[in-house]
PDB file of C-alpha atoms in Angstrom:
ATOM      1  CA  MET A1310       0.000   0.000   0.000  1.00 63.00           C
ATOM      2  CA  LEU A1311       1.378   3.415  -0.987  1.00 65.00           C
ATOM      3  CA  LYS A1312       1.960   5.704   1.982  1.00 69.00           C
ATOM      4  CA  ARG A1313       1.889   9.494   1.496  1.00 72.00           C
ATOM      5  CA  VAL A1314       4.324  11.558   3.580  1.00 69.00           C
ATOM      6  CA  THR A1315       4.422  15.351   3.803  1.00 79.00           C
ATOM      7  CA  VAL A1316       7.899  16.831   4.217  1.00 71.00           C
ATOM      8  CA  PRO A1317       8.414  20.593   4.712  1.00 76.00           C
ATOM      9  CA  TYR A1318      11.209  22.262   2.769  1.00 62.00           C
ATOM     10  CA  THR A1319      12.568  25.741   2.065  1.00 63.00           C
ATOM     11  CA  VAL A1320      13.312  27.221  -1.336  1.00 61.00           C
ATOM     12  CA  THR A1321      16.384  29.439  -1.199  1.00 59.00           C
ATOM     13  CA  PRO A1322      16.580  32.047  -3.970  1.00 68.00           C
ATOM     14  CA  ALA A1323      19.687  31.910  -6.128  1.00 75.00           C
ATOM     15  CA  PRO A1324      22.267  34.506  -5.056  1.00 85.00           C
ATOM     16  CA  ILE A1325      21.911  37.666  -7.132  1.00 90.00           C
ATOM     17  CA  PRO A1326      22.819  41.376  -6.848  1.00 92.00           C
ATOM     18  CA  ASP A1327      20.170  44.043  -6.277  1.00 92.00           C
ATOM     19  CA  LEU A1328      21.473  47.574  -6.875  1.00 92.00           C
ATOM     20  CA  SER A1329      19.473  50.463  -5.446  1.00 92.00           C
ATOM     21  CA  PHE A1330      19.667  54.261  -5.756  1.00 92.00           C
ATOM     22  CA  ASP A1331      19.383  55.439  -2.127  1.00 93.00           C
ATOM     23  CA  LYS A1332      19.957  59.196  -2.192  1.00 92.00           C
ATOM     24  CA  ILE A1333      20.810  62.052  -4.511  1.00 92.00           C
ATOM     25  CA  VAL A1334      21.629  65.670  -3.600  1.00 88.00           C
ATOM     26  CA  TRP A1335      23.066  68.735  -5.317  1.00 88.00           C
ATOM     27  CA  ALA A1336      26.870  68.524  -5.273  1.00 84.00           C
ATOM     28  CA  LYS A1337      28.874  71.274  -3.649  1.00 69.00           C
ATOM     29  CA  ASN A1338      31.208  72.772  -6.196  1.00 57.00           C
ATOM     30  CA  GLY A1339      33.660  74.624  -3.982  1.00 44.00           C
ATOM     31  CA  ARG A1340      31.752  77.902  -4.317  1.00 46.00           C
ATOM     32  CA  TYR A1341      28.370  79.128  -3.120  1.00 40.00           C
ATOM     33  CA  GLU A1342      26.447  78.674  -6.361  1.00 47.00           C
ATOM     34  CA  GLY A1343      23.902  75.919  -6.101  1.00 47.00           C
ATOM     35  CA  VAL A1344      25.090  74.602  -2.753  1.00 53.00           C
ATOM     36  CA  TYR A1345      21.728  75.213  -1.121  1.00 62.00           C
ATOM     37  CA  TRP A1346      19.308  75.911  -3.919  1.00 73.00           C
ATOM     38  CA  SER A1347      19.615  73.128  -6.496  1.00 88.00           C
ATOM     39  CA  ALA A1348      19.578  75.672  -9.293  1.00 91.00           C
ATOM     40  CA  THR A1349      21.711  76.580 -12.275  1.00 91.00           C
ATOM     41  CA  THR A1350      21.417  78.730 -15.377  1.00 92.00           C
ATOM     42  CA  ALA A1351      20.513  77.587 -18.867  1.00 92.00           C
ATOM     43  CA  ALA A1352      23.119  75.557 -20.785  1.00 87.00           C
ATOM     44  CA  GLN A1353      25.495  75.381 -17.797  1.00 90.00           C
ATOM     45  CA  THR A1354      26.680  72.166 -16.145  1.00 89.00           C
ATOM     46  CA  PHE A1355      26.154  70.959 -12.581  1.00 90.00           C
ATOM     47  CA  GLY A1356      26.915  67.980 -10.371  1.00 89.00           C
ATOM     48  CA  VAL A1357      25.136  65.620  -7.996  1.00 91.00           C
ATOM     49  CA  LYS A1358      26.259  63.486  -5.088  1.00 90.00           C
ATOM     50  CA  MET A1359      24.595  60.090  -4.924  1.00 90.00           C
ATOM     51  CA  SER A1360      24.551  56.958  -2.803  1.00 93.00           C
ATOM     52  CA  VAL A1361      24.037  53.484  -4.320  1.00 94.00           C
ATOM     53  CA  SER A1362      23.628  50.289  -2.288  1.00 95.00           C
ATOM     54  CA  ASN A1363      23.464  46.573  -3.041  1.00 94.00           C
ATOM     55  CA  GLN A1364      20.559  44.874  -1.246  1.00 91.00           C
ATOM     56  CA  GLY A1365      21.243  41.551  -2.951  1.00 92.00           C
ATOM     57  CA  THR A1366      23.297  38.517  -1.979  1.00 93.00           C
ATOM     58  CA  LEU A1367      26.094  38.781  -4.569  1.00 94.00           C
ATOM     59  CA  PRO A1368      28.490  41.638  -5.380  1.00 95.00           C
ATOM     60  CA  GLY A1369      27.059  43.857  -8.120  1.00 92.00           C
ATOM     61  CA  LYS A1370      28.752  45.994 -10.760  1.00 90.00           C
ATOM     62  CA  LEU A1371      27.318  49.482 -11.074  1.00 88.00           C
ATOM     63  CA  GLY A1372      27.318  49.491 -14.824  1.00 88.00           C
ATOM     64  CA  ALA A1373      26.687  52.847 -16.471  1.00 90.00           C
ATOM     65  CA  ILE A1374      24.913  55.431 -14.318  1.00 92.00           C
ATOM     66  CA  LYS A1375      22.858  57.575 -16.663  1.00 94.00           C
ATOM     67  CA  PHE A1376      21.073  60.897 -16.257  1.00 95.00           C
ATOM     68  CA  TRP A1377      18.325  62.719 -18.136  1.00 96.00           C
ATOM     69  CA  SER A1378      16.810  66.165 -17.512  1.00 96.00           C
ATOM     70  CA  VAL A1379      13.115  66.483 -18.352  1.00 96.00           C
ATOM     71  CA  PRO A1380      10.420  69.118 -17.660  1.00 97.00           C
ATOM     72  CA  PHE A1381       9.044  68.861 -14.121  1.00 96.00           C
ATOM     73  CA  GLY A1382       6.034  66.568 -14.004  1.00 93.00           C
ATOM     74  CA  SER A1383       6.827  64.757 -17.259  1.00 91.00           C
ATOM     75  CA  PRO A1384       6.052  61.000 -17.108  1.00 89.00           C
ATOM     76  CA  PHE A1385       9.538  59.982 -18.257  1.00 90.00           C
ATOM     77  CA  VAL A1386      10.674  56.394 -17.597  1.00 87.00           C
ATOM     78  CA  PRO A1387      14.170  55.471 -18.855  1.00 89.00           C
ATOM     79  CA  SER A1388      14.784  52.083 -20.423  1.00 89.00           C
ATOM     80  CA  CYS A1389      17.820  49.809 -20.739  1.00 89.00           C
ATOM     81  CA  ASN A1390      20.468  51.040 -23.217  1.00 89.00           C
ATOM     82  CA  ALA A1391      18.643  54.335 -23.829  1.00 92.00           C
ATOM     83  CA  THR A1392      20.840  57.264 -24.863  1.00 94.00           C
ATOM     84  CA  ALA A1393      21.207  59.655 -21.918  1.00 95.00           C
ATOM     85  CA  ASP A1394      22.184  63.299 -21.459  1.00 93.00           C
ATOM     86  CA  VAL A1395      25.232  62.032 -19.593  1.00 92.00           C
ATOM     87  CA  SER A1396      26.592  58.558 -18.802  1.00 91.00           C
ATOM     88  CA  THR A1397      29.237  57.914 -16.144  1.00 86.00           C
ATOM     89  CA  ALA A1398      32.387  55.839 -16.444  1.00 73.00           C
ATOM     90  CA  LEU A1399      31.835  53.719 -13.309  1.00 72.00           C
ATOM     91  CA  LYS A1400      30.998  50.491 -15.139  1.00 62.00           C
ATOM     92  CA  SER A1401      33.622  48.323 -13.431  1.00 65.00           C
ATOM     93  CA  ASP A1402      32.989  49.601  -9.908  1.00 87.00           C
ATOM     94  CA  THR A1403      31.553  46.861  -7.682  1.00 91.00           C
ATOM     95  CA  ILE A1404      29.421  47.140  -4.522  1.00 94.00           C
ATOM     96  CA  ALA A1405      29.528  44.375  -1.916  1.00 95.00           C
ATOM     97  CA  PRO A1406      26.223  42.624  -1.071  1.00 94.00           C
ATOM     98  CA  LEU A1407      23.930  42.665   1.968  1.00 93.00           C
ATOM     99  CA  GLY A1408      23.295  46.403   2.171  1.00 93.00           C
ATOM    100  CA  LYS A1409      26.757  47.789   1.507  1.00 95.00           C
ATOM    101  CA  SER A1410      26.838  51.148  -0.270  1.00 95.00           C
ATOM    102  CA  LYS A1411      29.126  53.612  -2.011  1.00 93.00           C
ATOM    103  CA  THR A1412      28.887  57.354  -2.551  1.00 91.00           C
ATOM    104  CA  PHE A1413      29.858  59.047  -5.802  1.00 88.00           C
ATOM    105  CA  THR A1414      29.918  62.575  -7.180  1.00 87.00           C
ATOM    106  CA  VAL A1415      29.121  63.085 -10.844  1.00 89.00           C
ATOM    107  CA  LYS A1416      29.853  66.487 -12.379  1.00 87.00           C
ATOM    108  CA  GLY A1417      29.418  67.878 -15.853  1.00 89.00           C
ATOM    109  CA  ILE A1418      25.698  67.126 -16.155  1.00 92.00           C
ATOM    110  CA  PRO A1419      24.344  69.568 -18.769  1.00 92.00           C
ATOM    111  CA  ALA A1420      21.392  71.750 -17.857  1.00 93.00           C
ATOM    112  CA  PRO A1421      18.763  72.227 -20.588  1.00 95.00           C
ATOM    113  CA  ALA A1422      18.904  75.387 -22.681  1.00 96.00           C
ATOM    114  CA  THR A1423      15.255  76.157 -21.853  1.00 96.00           C
ATOM    115  CA  PRO A1424      14.648  77.679 -18.392  1.00 97.00           C
ATOM    116  CA  GLY A1425      12.097  76.102 -16.080  1.00 97.00           C
ATOM    117  CA  LYS A1426      11.557  73.646 -13.279  1.00 96.00           C
ATOM    118  CA  LYS A1427      13.197  70.330 -14.186  1.00 97.00           C
ATOM    119  CA  THR A1428      13.427  66.740 -13.007  1.00 97.00           C
ATOM    120  CA  LEU A1429      16.764  64.958 -13.125  1.00 96.00           C
ATOM    121  CA  VAL A1430      16.216  61.226 -13.669  1.00 96.00           C
ATOM    122  CA  GLY A1431      19.040  58.868 -12.664  1.00 94.00           C
ATOM    123  CA  PHE A1432      19.340  55.202 -13.668  1.00 94.00           C
ATOM    124  CA  VAL A1433      21.962  52.933 -12.065  1.00 92.00           C
ATOM    125  CA  ASP A1434      23.184  50.107 -14.337  1.00 91.00           C
ATOM    126  CA  GLY A1435      21.492  51.993 -17.153  1.00 90.00           C
ATOM    127  CA  ASP A1436      22.528  49.417 -19.759  1.00 89.00           C
ATOM    128  CA  CYS A1437      21.098  46.602 -17.591  1.00 89.00           C
ATOM    129  CA  ALA A1438      24.409  44.743 -17.867  1.00 88.00           C
ATOM    130  CA  THR A1439      24.153  43.319 -14.321  1.00 87.00           C
ATOM    131  CA  ALA A1440      21.461  40.694 -13.777  1.00 86.00           C
ATOM    132  CA  GLU A1441      19.500  41.773 -10.678  1.00 85.00           C
ATOM    133  CA  ALA A1442      16.597  40.755  -8.482  1.00 77.00           C
ATOM    134  CA  ASP A1443      14.718  43.639 -10.095  1.00 74.00           C
ATOM    135  CA  GLU A1444      15.631  46.066 -12.859  1.00 68.00           C
ATOM    136  CA  ASP A1445      12.930  48.689 -12.475  1.00 66.00           C
ATOM    137  CA  VAL A1446      11.781  49.120  -8.882  1.00 64.00           C
ATOM    138  CA  ASP A1447      14.727  50.873  -7.232  1.00 73.00           C
ATOM    139  CA  ASN A1448      17.345  51.400  -9.954  1.00 88.00           C
ATOM    140  CA  LYS A1449      15.934  54.834 -10.738  1.00 92.00           C
ATOM    141  CA  ILE A1450      15.805  58.067  -8.763  1.00 93.00           C
ATOM    142  CA  THR A1451      14.502  61.579  -9.440  1.00 94.00           C
ATOM    143  CA  PHE A1452      15.618  64.996  -8.251  1.00 92.00           C
ATOM    144  CA  THR A1453      13.951  68.391  -8.786  1.00 94.00           C
ATOM    145  CA  TYR A1454      15.982  71.470  -9.690  1.00 94.00           C
ATOM    146  CA  LYS A1455      15.599  74.796 -11.477  1.00 95.00           C
ATOM    147  CA  VAL A1456      17.154  76.133 -14.672  1.00 95.00           C
ATOM    148  CA  LEU A1457      17.090  79.917 -14.338  1.00 94.00           C
ATOM    149  CA  PRO A1458      16.787  82.438 -17.190  1.00 94.00           C
ATOM    150  CA  GLN A1459      19.528  84.490 -15.493  1.00 94.00           C
ATOM    151  CA  PRO A1460      21.490  84.295 -12.218  1.00 93.00           C
ATOM    152  CA  LEU A1461      19.361  85.186  -9.189  1.00 94.00           C
ATOM    153  CA  PRO A1462      20.050  85.597  -5.466  1.00 94.00           C
ATOM    154  CA  GLY A1463      19.005  83.014  -2.903  1.00 92.00           C
ATOM    155  CA  PHE A1464      18.681  83.778   0.805  1.00 94.00           C
ATOM    156  CA  LEU A1465      19.179  81.688   3.927  1.00 93.00           C
ATOM    157  CA  VAL A1466      18.523  82.743   7.543  1.00 96.00           C
ATOM    158  CA  THR A1467      21.509  81.530   9.561  1.00 94.00           C
ATOM    159  CA  SER A1468      20.825  82.964  13.039  1.00 95.00           C
ATOM    160  CA  SER A1469      18.640  85.289  15.092  1.00 96.00           C
ATOM    161  CA  LYS A1470      18.965  87.190  18.360  1.00 95.00           C
ATOM    162  CA  ALA A1471      16.220  88.992  20.250  1.00 95.00           C
ATOM    163  CA  LYS A1472      16.074  91.619  22.990  1.00 94.00           C
ATOM    164  CA  ARG A1473      12.749  92.210  24.752  1.00 91.00           C
ATOM    165  CA  THR A1474      11.672  95.752  25.612  1.00 87.00           C
ATOM    166  CA  ALA A1475       9.496  97.024  28.446  1.00 77.00           C
ATOM    167  CA  ALA A1476       6.707  97.799  25.984  1.00 83.00           C
ATOM    168  CA  GLY A1477       5.994  94.129  25.325  1.00 90.00           C
ATOM    169  CA  THR A1478       7.874  93.982  22.051  1.00 95.00           C
ATOM    170  CA  ALA A1479      11.266  92.697  20.989  1.00 95.00           C
ATOM    171  CA  GLU A1480      13.982  93.789  18.624  1.00 96.00           C
ATOM    172  CA  PHE A1481      15.310  90.949  16.486  1.00 97.00           C
ATOM    173  CA  ARG A1482      18.665  90.867  14.736  1.00 98.00           C
ATOM    174  CA  ILE A1483      18.411  88.417  11.835  1.00 98.00           C
ATOM    175  CA  THR A1484      21.542  87.213  10.027  1.00 98.00           C
ATOM    176  CA  ILE A1485      20.862  86.312   6.394  1.00 97.00           C
ATOM    177  CA  LYS A1486      23.295  84.842   3.869  1.00 94.00           C
ATOM    178  CA  ASN A1487      23.136  84.997   0.085  1.00 93.00           C
ATOM    179  CA  VAL A1488      23.696  81.414  -1.116  1.00 89.00           C
ATOM    180  CA  GLY A1489      22.397  82.050  -4.618  1.00 89.00           C
ATOM    181  CA  LEU A1490      23.920  82.816  -8.002  1.00 90.00           C
ATOM    182  CA  ALA A1491      23.871  86.631  -8.015  1.00 93.00           C
ATOM    183  CA  ALA A1492      23.923  89.620  -5.683  1.00 95.00           C
ATOM    184  CA  GLY A1493      20.529  90.777  -4.470  1.00 97.00           C
ATOM    185  CA  ALA A1494      18.686  92.871  -1.893  1.00 98.00           C
ATOM    186  CA  LEU A1495      16.554  91.325   0.855  1.00 98.00           C
ATOM    187  CA  GLY A1496      13.496  93.544   0.663  1.00 98.00           C
ATOM    188  CA  VAL A1497      11.283  93.583   3.770  1.00 98.00           C
ATOM    189  CA  VAL A1498      12.310  91.149   6.532  1.00 99.00           C
ATOM    190  CA  SER A1499       9.533  90.247   8.985  1.00 98.00           C
ATOM    191  CA  VAL A1500       9.329  88.238  12.218  1.00 98.00           C
ATOM    192  CA  PHE A1501       6.520  86.524  14.138  1.00 98.00           C
ATOM    193  CA  ARG A1502       7.352  85.447  17.692  1.00 95.00           C
ATOM    194  CA  SER A1503       6.578  81.734  17.227  1.00 94.00           C
ATOM    195  CA  GLY A1504       6.385  79.466  14.219  1.00 92.00           C
ATOM    196  CA  PHE A1505       4.223  77.095  16.274  1.00 91.00           C
ATOM    197  CA  GLU A1506       1.646  79.753  17.157  1.00 92.00           C
ATOM    198  CA  PHE A1507       1.161  81.072  13.619  1.00 93.00           C
ATOM    199  CA  ARG A1508      -1.418  78.911  11.811  1.00 90.00           C
ATOM    200  CA  GLU A1509      -2.398  81.001   8.790  1.00 93.00           C
ATOM    201  CA  VAL A1510      -1.376  80.448   5.171  1.00 94.00           C
ATOM    202  CA  LEU A1511       1.564  82.672   4.265  1.00 96.00           C
ATOM    203  CA  ASN A1512       1.225  85.093   1.366  1.00 96.00           C
ATOM    204  CA  CYS A1513       2.640  88.396   0.132  1.00 97.00           C
ATOM    205  CA  SER A1514       0.577  90.484   2.587  1.00 97.00           C
ATOM    206  CA  THR A1515       1.101  88.353   5.716  1.00 97.00           C
ATOM    207  CA  TYR A1516       3.992  90.510   6.924  1.00 97.00           C
ATOM    208  CA  ASN A1517       1.616  93.460   7.310  1.00 96.00           C
ATOM    209  CA  THR A1518      -0.878  91.700   9.615  1.00 97.00           C
ATOM    210  CA  THR A1519      -1.288  91.588  13.409  1.00 96.00           C
ATOM    211  CA  GLY A1520       1.550  90.038  15.379  1.00 96.00           C
ATOM    212  CA  TRP A1521       4.314  90.722  12.874  1.00 98.00           C
ATOM    213  CA  GLY A1522       7.204  93.147  13.108  1.00 98.00           C
ATOM    214  CA  SER A1523       9.008  94.262   9.956  1.00 98.00           C
ATOM    215  CA  SER A1524      12.170  96.022   8.911  1.00 98.00           C
ATOM    216  CA  ALA A1525      12.323  98.806   6.406  1.00 97.00           C
ATOM    217  CA  ALA A1526      12.941  97.450   2.911  1.00 97.00           C
ATOM    218  CA  VAL A1527      16.605  96.451   2.588  1.00 98.00           C
ATOM    219  CA  THR A1528      17.767  97.782  -0.787  1.00 97.00           C
ATOM    220  CA  THR A1529      21.536  97.290  -0.537  1.00 98.00           C
ATOM    221  CA  PRO A1530      22.508  94.134  -2.460  1.00 98.00           C
ATOM    222  CA  ILE A1531      24.300  91.299  -0.652  1.00 97.00           C
ATOM    223  CA  GLU A1532      27.057  89.673  -2.674  1.00 95.00           C
ATOM    224  CA  VAL A1533      27.051  85.915  -3.205  1.00 90.00           C
ATOM    225  CA  GLY A1534      28.499  84.165  -0.149  1.00 89.00           C
ATOM    226  CA  LYS A1535      28.186  87.235   2.077  1.00 94.00           C
ATOM    227  CA  SER A1536      25.846  87.860   5.013  1.00 96.00           C
ATOM    228  CA  ALA A1537      23.966  90.847   6.390  1.00 98.00           C
ATOM    229  CA  VAL A1538      22.363  91.518   9.770  1.00 98.00           C
ATOM    230  CA  VAL A1539      18.883  93.019   9.538  1.00 99.00           C
ATOM    231  CA  VAL A1540      17.286  94.717  12.546  1.00 98.00           C
ATOM    232  CA  VAL A1541      13.561  94.016  12.891  1.00 98.00           C
ATOM    233  CA  PRO A1542      12.028  96.251  15.608  1.00 96.00           C
ATOM    234  CA  ASN A1543       8.690  96.148  17.398  1.00 96.00           C
ATOM    235  CA  VAL A1544       7.945  92.449  17.104  1.00 97.00           C
ATOM    236  CA  PRO A1545       5.023  91.806  19.516  1.00 96.00           C
ATOM    237  CA  LEU A1546       6.316  89.666  22.395  1.00 93.00           C
ATOM    238  CA  PRO A1547       3.962  90.027  25.383  1.00 86.00           C
ATOM    239  CA  TYR A1548       5.825  87.567  27.620  1.00 83.00           C
ATOM    240  CA  PRO A1549       9.460  86.895  28.554  1.00 84.00           C
ATOM    241  CA  VAL A1550      11.073  83.994  26.684  1.00 81.00           C
ATOM    242  CA  THR A1551      13.074  82.035  29.260  1.00 82.00           C
ATOM    243  CA  VAL A1552      13.444  78.921  27.113  1.00 85.00           C
ATOM    244  CA  THR A1553      14.496  78.614  23.505  1.00 92.00           C
ATOM    245  CA  LYS A1554      11.677  79.573  21.110  1.00 91.00           C
ATOM    246  CA  THR A1555      11.431  79.340  17.346  1.00 95.00           C
ATOM    247  CA  ALA A1556      10.590  82.521  15.459  1.00 96.00           C
ATOM    248  CA  LEU A1557       9.012  82.572  12.014  1.00 98.00           C
ATOM    249  CA  VAL A1558      11.025  84.787   9.649  1.00 98.00           C
ATOM    250  CA  LEU A1559       9.955  86.043   6.223  1.00 98.00           C
ATOM    251  CA  VAL A1560      12.601  87.241   3.774  1.00 97.00           C
ATOM    252  CA  ASP A1561      11.204  89.587   1.114  1.00 97.00           C
ATOM    253  CA  GLY A1562       7.815  89.270   2.788  1.00 96.00           C
ATOM    254  CA  ALA A1563       6.326  91.828   0.370  1.00 96.00           C
ATOM    255  CA  CYS A1564       7.371  89.714  -2.646  1.00 96.00           C
ATOM    256  CA  GLN A1565       9.306  92.508  -4.347  1.00 95.00           C
ATOM    257  CA  VAL A1566      12.664  90.791  -4.982  1.00 93.00           C
ATOM    258  CA  PRO A1567      13.104  88.062  -7.631  1.00 93.00           C
ATOM    259  CA  GLU A1568      14.980  85.150  -6.043  1.00 93.00           C
ATOM    260  CA  ILE A1569      15.659  81.497  -6.725  1.00 93.00           C
ATOM    261  CA  PHE A1570      13.093  80.288  -4.197  1.00 91.00           C
ATOM    262  CA  ASP A1571      10.050  81.804  -5.891  1.00 90.00           C
ATOM    263  CA  VAL A1572      10.913  81.664  -9.599  1.00 92.00           C
ATOM    264  CA  PHE A1573       8.573  79.238 -11.439  1.00 94.00           C
ATOM    265  CA  GLU A1574       6.359  79.083  -8.323  1.00 92.00           C
ATOM    266  CA  ASP A1575       2.997  80.602  -7.388  1.00 92.00           C
ATOM    267  CA  PRO A1576       3.477  84.422  -7.477  1.00 90.00           C
ATOM    268  CA  ASN A1577       2.016  84.647  -3.955  1.00 92.00           C
ATOM    269  CA  THR A1578       4.690  82.324  -2.554  1.00 87.00           C
ATOM    270  CA  VAL A1579       6.608  83.740   0.418  1.00 92.00           C
ATOM    271  CA  HIS A1580      10.014  82.551   1.547  1.00 91.00           C
ATOM    272  CA  SER A1581       9.841  81.615   5.239  1.00 95.00           C
ATOM    273  CA  PHE A1582      12.340  80.274   7.770  1.00 95.00           C
ATOM    274  CA  THR A1583      12.298  79.256  11.413  1.00 94.00           C
ATOM    275  CA  SER A1584      15.067  80.454  13.701  1.00 95.00           C
ATOM    276  CA  LYS A1585      15.686  79.826  17.404  1.00 93.00           C
ATOM    277  CA  TYR A1586      16.073  82.620  19.957  1.00 92.00           C
ATOM    278  CA  ARG A1587      15.633  83.729  23.572  1.00 86.00           C
ATOM    279  CA  ALA A1588      14.491  87.139  24.786  1.00 81.00           C
TER     280      ALA A1588
END
């Protein structure tokens, strides 16, 4: 009589690499241009810093890492062996398995000649020369940047100090750095005592509403890489601040200065920062 026996067993997948794009950021180029803003001008070149890992069980060769720049929002999906805007020479570089990673910087990526908001599409092993667990799920990465019609300034709040007065207001000293591509003036700088307390939608008239203090319009341009201290008086502060608070700061709150942040965006967009202080 035939006897049936059930025996459990495990199927182990064949060892195979699995390359994955983990991260991509704008590459620092030794100067201030583009370090913070992910922006360049038409027909110039730029660089990116990227991290690639191998989640598989065998070492994997990177193959060609390819890049394309397309209009923001375009449904572009690169395919194996497609001609790219730029292709790297890292084909023989190998990444160890089980989550090991390497970081690379690729420079000389050409920006399109047409200004606008763009998407950089990256494809690791772009010729699909390395057999992997998957070829499409995580081999690609996207990154948004701007191609400007001309160099523009870009501003960054780096610090703030506050001194409370007897009248229930405070004077803020806001340090702002130009990390853009051209010299530019700051316009009106405004402060609200707490970024957590302010719940309204920011727009180009917010600076002129209750609870805000504003400077006079700053018209002296700040050179690229330089900083300026702007005094903002009469910021309502009805209570002493004995612990660290976070102020809400608007740069060019009246929307009068063209800058990298707001180009190609809604015209009512306001550039805001949070900055810690005590008073």
